[in-house]
Every structure is written in structure tokens, then in C-alpha cells.
Short mmCIF file of C-alpha atoms in Angstrom, two decimals:
data_model
loop_
_atom_site.label_atom_id
_atom_site.label_comp_id
_atom_site.label_asym_id
_atom_site.label_seq_id
_atom_site.Cartn_x
_atom_site.Cartn_y
_atom_site.Cartn_z
CA MET A 18 0.00 0.00 0.00
CA SER A 19 1.35 3.40 -0.98
CA SER A 20 2.37 5.71 1.83
CA HIS A 21 1.71 8.78 -0.30
CA ALA A 22 -1.55 10.71 -0.75
CA ASP A 23 -2.68 14.08 -2.03
CA ILE A 24 -4.67 14.91 1.09
CA ILE A 25 -4.51 13.34 4.54
CA ILE A 26 -7.42 13.92 6.90
CA ILE A 27 -6.87 13.19 10.59
CA GLY A 28 -10.16 12.17 12.19
CA GLY A 29 -12.92 10.19 10.50
CA GLY A 30 -15.84 11.60 12.46
CA VAL A 31 -18.52 13.85 11.04
CA ILE A 32 -16.21 16.81 10.27
CA GLY A 33 -13.40 14.84 8.64
CA SER A 34 -15.81 12.67 6.69
CA SER A 35 -17.86 15.66 5.52
CA ILE A 36 -14.67 17.29 4.22
CA ALA A 37 -13.60 14.07 2.47
CA TYR A 38 -17.05 13.64 0.91
CA ASN A 39 -17.29 17.25 -0.24
CA LEU A 40 -13.80 17.29 -1.75
CA LEU A 41 -14.57 14.24 -3.87
CA ASN A 42 -18.13 15.26 -4.64
CA ASP A 43 -16.85 18.66 -5.80
CA GLY A 44 -14.55 17.02 -8.32
CA PHE A 45 -11.23 16.55 -6.52
CA THR A 46 -9.50 13.66 -8.30
CA GLY A 47 -6.50 13.10 -6.03
CA LYS A 48 -6.00 10.45 -3.38
CA ILE A 49 -7.58 11.17 0.01
CA VAL A 50 -6.68 9.09 3.04
CA VAL A 51 -8.65 9.50 6.27
CA PHE A 52 -7.06 8.29 9.50
CA GLU A 53 -9.35 7.35 12.39
CA LYS A 54 -7.93 5.74 15.53
CA ASP A 55 -11.30 4.52 16.85
CA GLY A 56 -12.57 2.07 14.24
CA LEU A 57 -15.80 1.41 16.14
CA TYR A 58 -16.29 5.12 16.90
CA GLU A 59 -16.83 4.01 20.50
CA PHE A 60 -15.36 7.18 22.00
CA ALA A 61 -15.86 9.54 19.07
CA SER A 62 -17.61 12.78 19.95
CA THR A 63 -20.22 12.69 17.17
CA PRO A 64 -22.24 9.64 18.27
CA ARG A 65 -21.98 10.76 21.91
CA SER A 66 -23.55 14.18 21.21
CA ALA A 67 -27.11 15.25 22.01
CA GLY A 68 -27.97 15.61 18.33
CA GLY A 69 -29.52 19.05 18.60
CA PHE A 70 -29.74 21.20 15.50
CA ARG A 71 -30.38 24.91 15.96
CA GLN A 72 -30.30 28.21 14.16
CA LEU A 73 -30.77 30.36 17.27
CA TYR A 74 -27.34 31.97 17.22
CA THR A 75 -26.28 35.57 17.77
CA THR A 76 -23.42 35.88 15.28
CA VAL A 77 -23.95 36.05 11.53
CA ILE A 78 -21.28 33.45 10.75
CA ASN A 79 -22.97 30.81 12.94
CA MET A 80 -26.36 31.64 11.46
CA GLN A 81 -24.96 31.18 7.95
CA LEU A 82 -23.41 27.84 8.87
CA SER A 83 -26.71 26.61 10.33
CA LYS A 84 -28.85 27.89 7.44
CA TYR A 85 -26.72 26.05 4.90
CA SER A 86 -26.51 22.88 7.00
CA LEU A 87 -30.29 22.84 7.55
CA GLN A 88 -30.91 22.56 3.81
CA ILE A 89 -28.43 19.68 3.59
CA TYR A 90 -29.97 17.81 6.52
CA LYS A 91 -33.51 18.23 5.19
CA ASP A 92 -32.55 16.29 2.05
CA PHE A 93 -29.75 14.16 3.55
CA SER A 94 -31.68 10.89 3.49
CA LYS A 95 -32.34 11.15 -0.24
CA ASP A 96 -29.17 12.88 -1.43
CA MET A 97 -26.81 10.55 0.45
CA SER A 98 -28.59 7.33 -0.47
CA ILE A 99 -26.39 4.58 -1.92
CA GLU A 100 -27.81 2.04 -4.37
CA GLY A 101 -31.33 2.98 -3.39
CA GLU A 102 -30.73 2.67 0.35
CA ALA A 103 -31.70 5.93 2.07
CA ALA A 104 -29.27 7.48 4.57
CA GLU A 105 -31.91 7.88 7.26
CA ILE A 106 -30.82 10.33 9.99
CA ASP A 107 -34.10 10.62 11.93
CA PHE A 108 -34.20 14.41 11.52
CA LYS A 109 -37.09 15.68 13.63
CA GLN A 110 -37.92 19.33 12.95
CA ARG A 111 -39.73 19.71 16.24
CA GLY A 112 -38.19 23.06 16.98
CA TYR A 113 -35.63 24.57 19.33
CA LEU A 114 -36.79 26.60 22.30
CA PHE A 115 -34.85 28.85 24.67
CA LEU A 116 -36.98 29.63 27.72
CA ALA A 117 -36.51 33.12 29.17
CA THR A 118 -37.02 34.85 32.48
CA GLU A 119 -38.21 38.46 32.49
CA GLN A 120 -34.59 39.64 32.74
CA MET A 121 -33.62 37.67 29.64
CA MET A 122 -36.37 38.90 27.34
CA SER A 123 -34.71 42.16 26.25
CA ARG A 124 -31.59 40.24 25.23
CA PHE A 125 -33.72 37.73 23.32
CA GLU A 126 -35.44 40.62 21.51
CA LYS A 127 -32.05 41.71 20.16
CA HIS A 128 -31.25 38.13 19.14
CA LEU A 129 -34.59 37.85 17.37
CA LYS A 130 -34.03 41.00 15.35
CA LEU A 131 -30.59 39.89 14.15
CA GLN A 132 -31.81 36.37 13.39
CA ASN A 133 -34.76 37.61 11.34
CA GLN A 134 -32.51 40.02 9.45
CA ASN A 135 -30.38 37.03 8.47
CA GLY A 136 -33.19 34.81 7.29
CA ILE A 137 -33.68 32.78 10.48
CA HIS A 138 -37.39 32.18 11.07
CA SER A 139 -37.36 32.57 14.83
CA GLN A 140 -40.16 33.92 17.02
CA LEU A 141 -40.31 35.50 20.44
CA LEU A 142 -43.21 33.89 22.29
CA GLU A 143 -44.98 35.27 25.34
CA GLY A 144 -45.41 33.07 28.40
CA GLU A 145 -48.92 31.68 27.82
CA SER A 146 -48.29 30.85 24.16
CA LEU A 147 -45.50 28.47 25.21
CA LEU A 148 -48.24 26.13 26.43
CA ASN A 149 -49.30 25.53 22.84
CA ILE A 150 -45.92 23.87 22.34
CA ILE A 151 -45.50 22.22 25.76
CA PRO A 152 -48.91 22.11 27.52
CA GLU A 153 -47.38 20.75 30.74
CA LEU A 154 -44.80 23.56 31.05
CA ASN A 155 -44.53 25.45 34.34
CA ILE A 156 -44.27 29.10 33.33
CA ASP A 157 -44.51 30.67 36.79
CA ASP A 158 -40.98 32.08 36.45
CA ILE A 159 -40.93 32.18 32.62
CA ALA A 160 -41.76 35.35 30.69
CA GLY A 161 -41.45 33.83 27.24
CA GLY A 162 -39.12 32.05 24.90
CA LEU A 163 -37.15 32.28 21.69
CA TYR A 164 -38.39 29.60 19.30
CA CYS A 165 -37.39 28.30 15.88
CA SER A 166 -39.73 25.69 14.40
CA GLU A 167 -37.32 24.71 11.59
CA SER A 168 -34.72 23.43 14.04
CA GLY A 169 -34.83 20.23 16.04
CA TYR A 170 -32.69 17.16 16.48
CA LEU A 171 -31.32 14.16 14.60
CA ASP A 172 -29.27 11.01 15.03
CA PRO A 173 -25.61 12.10 14.96
CA TYR A 174 -24.21 8.60 14.46
CA SER A 175 -26.32 8.12 11.32
CA VAL A 176 -25.18 11.47 9.91
CA MET A 177 -21.56 10.51 10.46
CA LEU A 178 -22.09 7.06 8.93
CA GLY A 179 -23.79 8.64 5.92
CA TYR A 180 -20.74 10.81 5.23
CA VAL A 181 -18.29 7.94 5.86
CA LYS A 182 -20.09 5.56 3.49
CA TYR A 183 -20.43 8.11 0.71
CA ALA A 184 -16.84 9.33 1.06
CA LYS A 185 -15.69 5.72 0.69
CA LYS A 186 -17.99 5.24 -2.31
CA LEU A 187 -16.37 8.26 -3.98
CA GLY A 188 -12.90 6.85 -3.36
CA ALA A 189 -11.70 8.02 0.05
CA GLU A 190 -9.52 5.48 1.82
CA TYR A 191 -10.03 5.02 5.56
CA ILE A 192 -7.18 3.68 7.68
CA TYR A 193 -8.09 2.83 11.26
CA ASP A 194 -4.84 3.62 13.05
CA GLU A 195 -3.77 6.34 15.46
CA VAL A 196 -1.88 9.38 14.25
CA ASP A 197 0.88 10.23 16.71
CA SER A 198 2.35 13.40 15.19
CA LEU A 199 2.65 15.70 12.21
CA ILE A 200 5.69 15.63 9.93
CA THR A 201 6.81 19.16 9.04
CA GLU A 202 9.79 20.77 7.36
CA THR A 203 10.68 24.48 7.04
CA GLY A 204 7.16 25.85 7.36
CA LYS A 205 5.47 23.14 5.28
CA VAL A 206 3.52 20.10 6.35
CA LYS A 207 4.87 16.87 4.88
CA GLY A 208 2.58 14.21 6.35
CA ILE A 209 1.89 12.26 9.52
CA LYS A 210 3.52 9.63 11.69
CA LEU A 211 1.40 6.84 13.16
CA ALA A 212 1.66 5.55 16.72
CA ASP A 213 3.29 2.38 15.36
CA GLY A 214 6.00 4.45 13.66
CA ARG A 215 4.80 4.23 10.05
CA GLU A 216 4.82 7.46 8.06
CA TYR A 217 2.42 8.74 5.40
CA TYR A 218 3.13 11.73 3.21
CA ALA A 219 0.92 14.39 1.64
CA PRO A 220 1.27 18.11 0.82
CA VAL A 221 -2.06 18.79 2.55
CA VAL A 222 -2.99 17.57 6.04
CA VAL A 223 -6.34 18.47 7.59
CA ASN A 224 -6.61 18.13 11.37
CA CYS A 225 -10.19 17.17 12.27
CA ALA A 226 -9.30 15.13 15.34
CA GLY A 227 -11.80 16.91 17.58
CA ALA A 228 -10.95 16.71 21.27
CA TRP A 229 -7.55 15.24 20.39
CA ALA A 230 -6.74 17.77 17.65
CA SER A 231 -4.96 20.35 19.76
CA ILE A 232 -2.70 17.67 21.28
CA LEU A 233 -1.37 16.92 17.78
CA GLY A 234 -0.98 20.61 17.02
CA ASN A 235 0.88 21.27 20.26
CA LYS A 236 3.34 18.46 19.52
CA ALA A 237 4.26 20.20 16.26
CA GLY A 238 4.55 23.62 17.88
CA LEU A 239 1.27 24.75 16.30
CA PRO A 240 -0.90 25.56 19.31
CA LEU A 241 -4.55 26.56 19.37
CA PRO A 242 -6.70 27.37 22.43
CA VAL A 243 -8.71 24.14 22.44
CA VAL A 244 -9.05 21.58 25.25
CA PRO A 245 -11.02 18.33 25.59
CA LEU A 246 -14.02 18.99 27.84
CA PRO A 247 -16.32 16.18 29.06
CA ARG A 248 -20.10 16.61 28.76
CA GLN A 249 -22.57 14.18 30.33
CA ILE A 250 -25.93 13.16 28.83
CA PHE A 251 -28.65 11.21 30.61
CA GLN A 252 -31.55 9.18 29.26
CA PHE A 253 -34.68 8.82 31.35
CA ASP A 254 -38.28 7.69 31.14
CA ILE A 255 -41.47 8.90 32.83
CA LYS A 256 -44.76 7.33 33.94
CA GLU A 257 -47.21 9.70 32.25
CA PRO A 258 -46.33 10.64 28.64
CA LEU A 259 -46.45 14.23 27.43
CA LYS A 260 -49.20 15.41 25.09
CA ASN A 261 -46.75 16.65 22.43
CA TYR A 262 -43.28 15.72 21.29
CA LEU A 263 -40.82 18.25 22.68
CA PRO A 264 -38.66 20.74 20.84
CA LEU A 265 -35.10 20.70 22.13
CA THR A 266 -35.79 22.94 25.11
CA MET A 267 -33.19 24.98 26.98
CA ASP A 268 -34.16 26.01 30.50
CA PRO A 269 -32.82 29.33 31.88
CA THR A 270 -30.70 27.26 34.28
CA GLY A 271 -28.78 25.79 31.32
CA VAL A 272 -30.43 22.36 31.57
CA TYR A 273 -31.74 21.11 28.22
CA PHE A 274 -34.16 18.27 27.45
CA ARG A 275 -35.78 16.64 24.45
CA HIS A 276 -37.48 13.47 23.35
CA GLU A 277 -35.32 10.50 22.37
CA GLY A 278 -37.78 8.16 20.70
CA GLU A 279 -40.53 7.83 23.29
CA LYS A 280 -38.08 8.53 26.10
CA PHE A 281 -36.00 11.63 26.92
CA ILE A 282 -32.44 12.86 27.16
CA SER A 283 -31.09 15.76 29.17
CA GLY A 284 -27.83 17.44 30.12
CA TYR A 285 -26.24 20.71 31.17
CA ALA A 286 -22.98 22.62 30.87
CA GLU A 287 -21.42 21.63 34.16
CA GLU A 288 -18.30 23.24 35.57
CA ILE A 289 -15.69 20.55 35.11
CA GLU A 290 -11.95 20.24 34.60
CA PRO A 291 -10.79 19.70 31.00
CA GLY A 292 -9.40 16.27 30.17
CA ILE A 293 -10.05 12.96 28.46
CA ASN A 294 -12.73 11.49 30.71
CA PHE A 295 -15.67 9.29 29.73
CA LYS A 296 -17.13 8.67 33.17
CA TRP A 297 -20.71 9.68 33.89
CA ARG A 298 -22.19 10.19 37.32
CA ARG A 299 -25.77 9.37 38.27
CA SER A 300 -25.40 11.91 41.07
CA ALA A 301 -25.01 14.73 38.52
CA PHE A 302 -28.50 13.96 37.21
CA GLU A 303 -30.03 13.61 40.66
CA GLU A 304 -28.46 16.77 42.08
CA HIS A 305 -28.37 19.19 39.15
CA ILE A 306 -30.80 18.07 36.43
CA TRP A 307 -33.73 16.31 38.04
CA PRO A 308 -34.72 19.26 40.31
CA VAL A 309 -34.87 21.54 37.24
CA LEU A 310 -36.84 19.00 35.19
CA ALA A 311 -39.31 18.30 37.99
CA ASN A 312 -39.92 22.03 38.47
CA ARG A 313 -40.37 22.73 34.77
CA ILE A 314 -42.68 19.84 33.78
CA LYS A 315 -44.72 17.99 36.41
CA ASN A 316 -44.54 14.72 34.45
CA PHE A 317 -40.78 14.77 35.01
CA GLU A 318 -41.18 14.51 38.79
CA HIS A 319 -41.14 10.73 38.44
CA ALA A 320 -38.25 10.60 35.99
CA LYS A 321 -36.44 7.27 36.05
CA ILE A 322 -32.86 7.45 34.82
CA GLU A 323 -32.05 4.54 32.53
CA ARG A 324 -28.52 5.24 31.36
CA GLY A 325 -25.94 7.94 30.82
CA TRP A 326 -22.79 8.60 28.90
CA SER A 327 -20.08 11.21 28.53
CA GLY A 328 -18.61 12.64 25.35
CA LEU A 329 -15.93 15.21 24.65
CA TYR A 330 -16.25 18.75 23.35
CA ASP A 331 -13.27 20.17 21.48
CA PHE A 332 -13.73 23.29 23.56
CA ASN A 333 -12.35 26.59 22.29
CA THR A 334 -11.40 28.42 25.49
CA GLU A 335 -11.14 31.84 23.81
CA ASP A 336 -14.47 32.33 21.99
CA HIS A 337 -16.14 28.89 21.90
CA ASN A 338 -16.36 28.80 18.10
CA ALA A 339 -14.85 26.64 15.37
CA ILE A 340 -11.31 27.29 14.13
CA LEU A 341 -11.13 26.76 10.38
CA GLY A 342 -8.60 27.17 7.61
CA GLU A 343 -4.89 26.98 6.91
CA TYR A 344 -2.51 27.48 9.81
CA PRO A 345 -0.58 30.66 8.95
CA ALA A 346 2.85 29.38 9.95
CA MET A 347 2.52 25.98 8.27
CA LYS A 348 1.74 25.73 4.57
CA GLY A 349 -0.59 22.86 3.71
CA TYR A 350 -1.74 22.33 7.30
CA TYR A 351 -5.47 22.96 7.69
CA VAL A 352 -7.52 22.81 10.87
CA ALA A 353 -11.21 22.21 11.50
CA PHE A 354 -11.82 21.87 15.22
CA GLY A 355 -12.74 23.86 18.32
CA PHE A 356 -16.47 23.53 17.62
CA SER A 357 -17.33 23.49 21.33
CA GLY A 358 -20.35 21.25 20.82
CA HIS A 359 -21.55 22.55 17.44
CA GLY A 360 -19.58 20.29 15.09
CA MET A 361 -22.42 18.02 14.08
CA GLN A 362 -24.69 21.02 13.48
CA GLN A 363 -22.17 22.75 11.24
CA ALA A 364 -20.54 19.75 9.52
CA PRO A 365 -22.32 20.05 6.14
CA ALA A 366 -21.35 23.70 5.67
CA VAL A 367 -17.83 23.23 7.03
CA GLY A 368 -17.22 20.28 4.70
CA LYS A 369 -18.40 22.23 1.66
CA CYS A 370 -16.43 25.38 2.47
CA LEU A 371 -13.19 23.60 3.44
CA SER A 372 -13.42 21.68 0.18
CA GLU A 373 -13.49 25.01 -1.65
CA LEU A 374 -10.65 26.50 0.36
CA ILE A 375 -8.38 23.47 -0.09
CA ARG A 376 -9.13 23.03 -3.82
CA THR A 377 -9.21 26.69 -4.94
CA GLY A 378 -7.60 28.72 -2.17
CA ASN A 379 -10.82 30.64 -1.55
CA TYR A 380 -14.21 30.27 0.09
CA GLU A 381 -17.13 30.43 -2.34
CA THR A 382 -20.38 29.20 -0.76
CA LEU A 383 -19.85 30.98 2.59
CA ASP A 384 -17.02 33.22 3.74
CA LEU A 385 -15.73 31.42 6.81
CA SER A 386 -12.70 33.70 7.19
CA PRO A 387 -14.08 35.15 10.47
CA LEU A 388 -13.28 31.71 11.95
CA ARG A 389 -9.66 31.81 10.73
CA VAL A 390 -6.73 30.77 12.90
CA GLU A 391 -5.29 34.30 12.85
CA ARG A 392 -8.22 35.82 14.75
CA PHE A 393 -6.62 35.04 18.10
CA ALA A 394 -3.40 36.92 17.36
CA GLU A 395 -5.41 39.72 15.75
CA LYS A 396 -7.74 40.02 18.78
CA ASP A 397 -10.71 39.63 16.42
CA LEU A 398 -12.73 37.03 18.32
CA ILE A 399 -16.21 35.80 17.39
CA ILE A 400 -18.28 36.39 20.49
CA GLU A 401 -21.38 34.18 20.42
CA ASP A 402 -23.97 35.09 23.05
CA ALA A 403 -25.88 31.80 22.77
CA ILE A 404 -23.29 29.16 23.63
CA TYR A 405 -24.53 26.02 25.39
#
């Protein structure tokens, strides 16, 4: 097997596989090799995510990414079918809802205005009208909510698998081995070295290794402000079912909840030390999540936790947004990580735009230059007010 390629992609999750698919689908004819250390995707971040898809952002760049990705996900099942087999991703457009206290409403009014100006069909709902969406909702301390009916949730693992299968169909080669380090020489990337010592060479290397991406960059003296950050998710069931299926609902406390089939999942942005950690704690649900759920919806008082899991954010400590593009001090080295929990939501747009940048040197579909590597040195951060 040849140890040379035209493009090496590190990380075969949803971001890396979307980039591989888009490159080949856009007409790239060179050899693409994708390296993924976790062949079963057991600890990959994509299948461990909550699967939420939203457009309720407060920066134009994130709105653009979500608007584009929404159109892809709406037709994903059909467009990514292979030999007549649909790539079903269970996309439920049941909405996304941010509940608001009285103090939060003025901020949400500003968000609404900017979203509507940028083609996001969000609404600001008054307290009583929320009951049309969730009849059981306790609105005693809720003044209203910011709602987008086009958003919702999907099955992240199926999205990732859809991209992997189609990328392979178009000719991408997947090698399930761990990348240990980058090979560089006088300001140019040359390839990668595997943990077993083997080397593979390419003039373009794209780092999509998620929570592990910054570790590789740091080894090569190419740092970025991204750390692995564990996030727990809990699945539970209740005795008395709700009248309606839920939108993905964000409580003012930061606890979110949604349907998962006929059951439910929930989580929150807990204060926790960065690190590679896949432990989940039942006590976190009992102490921090259940009291919020029980207060918000009476049916949740008798929530029975069934299982939990923990996944990793590639958490951007500076502005919590993706870092995309060529690393300025290393020709041929591209990065696509730091999504801070939004990778699955933005993967279709990121894959398309990185394909353009790598093939032509320019963005065409969307200008993602605000998310460039240089923004940290230039003090030109992207401050998103709706990060969860």
C-alpha cells in the first residue's frame, strides 16, 4: 500500500468525513486518506452528542453555517442514499426553544431582530403561548421564549455514517490507526507519523481530530486554544407521557431536554476540569438536572434514569467557536476543530467550504474567514452570546 496521498485527513468523524465527501463530490481527483484511531467510533464525539440542531445563534457566521446545514440535513436521506438505500438520519424538525425569564427577554429581543434580518425564522413567544408547544410547562418564572420551528434534532451517528459511506464510495480510503504526530519541514507540512512508527506523506494535512486535535498541534509547535471537555448526557423515562413531542428545550438554568424516541435525554454545561474522561455520574443527574426538570414539567417529577454517557467537546477556550482554515505558519496544514459542541450542526457547511478552500484557495459558498486561525493573534474574536 502506498504511503503517499494528495490529502490526509486526521479524524474520520462527522467533520473529517464531511470534508472528504465534499472534496470528492466537488470534483477533486486526487488520493484522500482518512485516519481514524477509533474504528468502532466508540469514544468519538459525534455519536456521543445530544444531536440538537439549531439556528438560534447571535453571530452572523454561525447563522450562515446553520442555514446552509439545515438545507443539507432536510434532504440528507435522499441525497446521500447509496444504491437505493436511504441514509436515514431521523431528523425531527420539532423546533428549538430557549426559555426566558423576564430579565432575559430584552436580550432575546435583540437576538430575534438579528436572526430575522439574516433569514432565520425565529419567534419570540410570550409566556402563555409556550403552552401551545409544551402544555405541561410550568411558566410561573418564565416570561417567554425564543423559538425556531425549523430546528430540532437528529441522530448524529447516522449522519456521520452517511458521510463515511459516501466518502468511501467516492474513493476516500479510511485507515483505522492512530496518528501520533505531524511531519513538518521548514514551514510546510509533509505528512503524519502513526503511533506504530509508520509514516504517510501528503502536501495537505487536515486536522479534524476533535478533542484530540490540539494535542497533535501542540506536539508540532502549532498551538490553538482548544481543550477536551467532558459533557454528560442522561436518558430517562417517565410514567405519564407528554401530550406533544418536545422541541429541544433549553431552561434558563442551562439544563436542556428533548425526546429520544418515546423517552427523553437531558444534560447541562457543568463546571468541570478539561481532560479525556468518559465517566458519567448518576449523582449529577439527581443533584443538578432532576430538580430543574421536575420544576419545569410535572410529568418529570417521576423521571427514572435509565442510562448515561459522557462525550468530549473540542472546547475553544477563547471564543467557543470553530477554528477553520490553513494554519498561517505551516503551509498545507489545515484545521477544522474547536467547535465546542456545534460540530455536528455545522458539519455540512464546514465540509463544503473547506473543500473550496483546499481546492481553490478561496471560500465560495460561505465566507468562513471570520473563523480563521489568525483571529486570536489579531484580537478579532467571534463572540457568540448563545453558547450552550
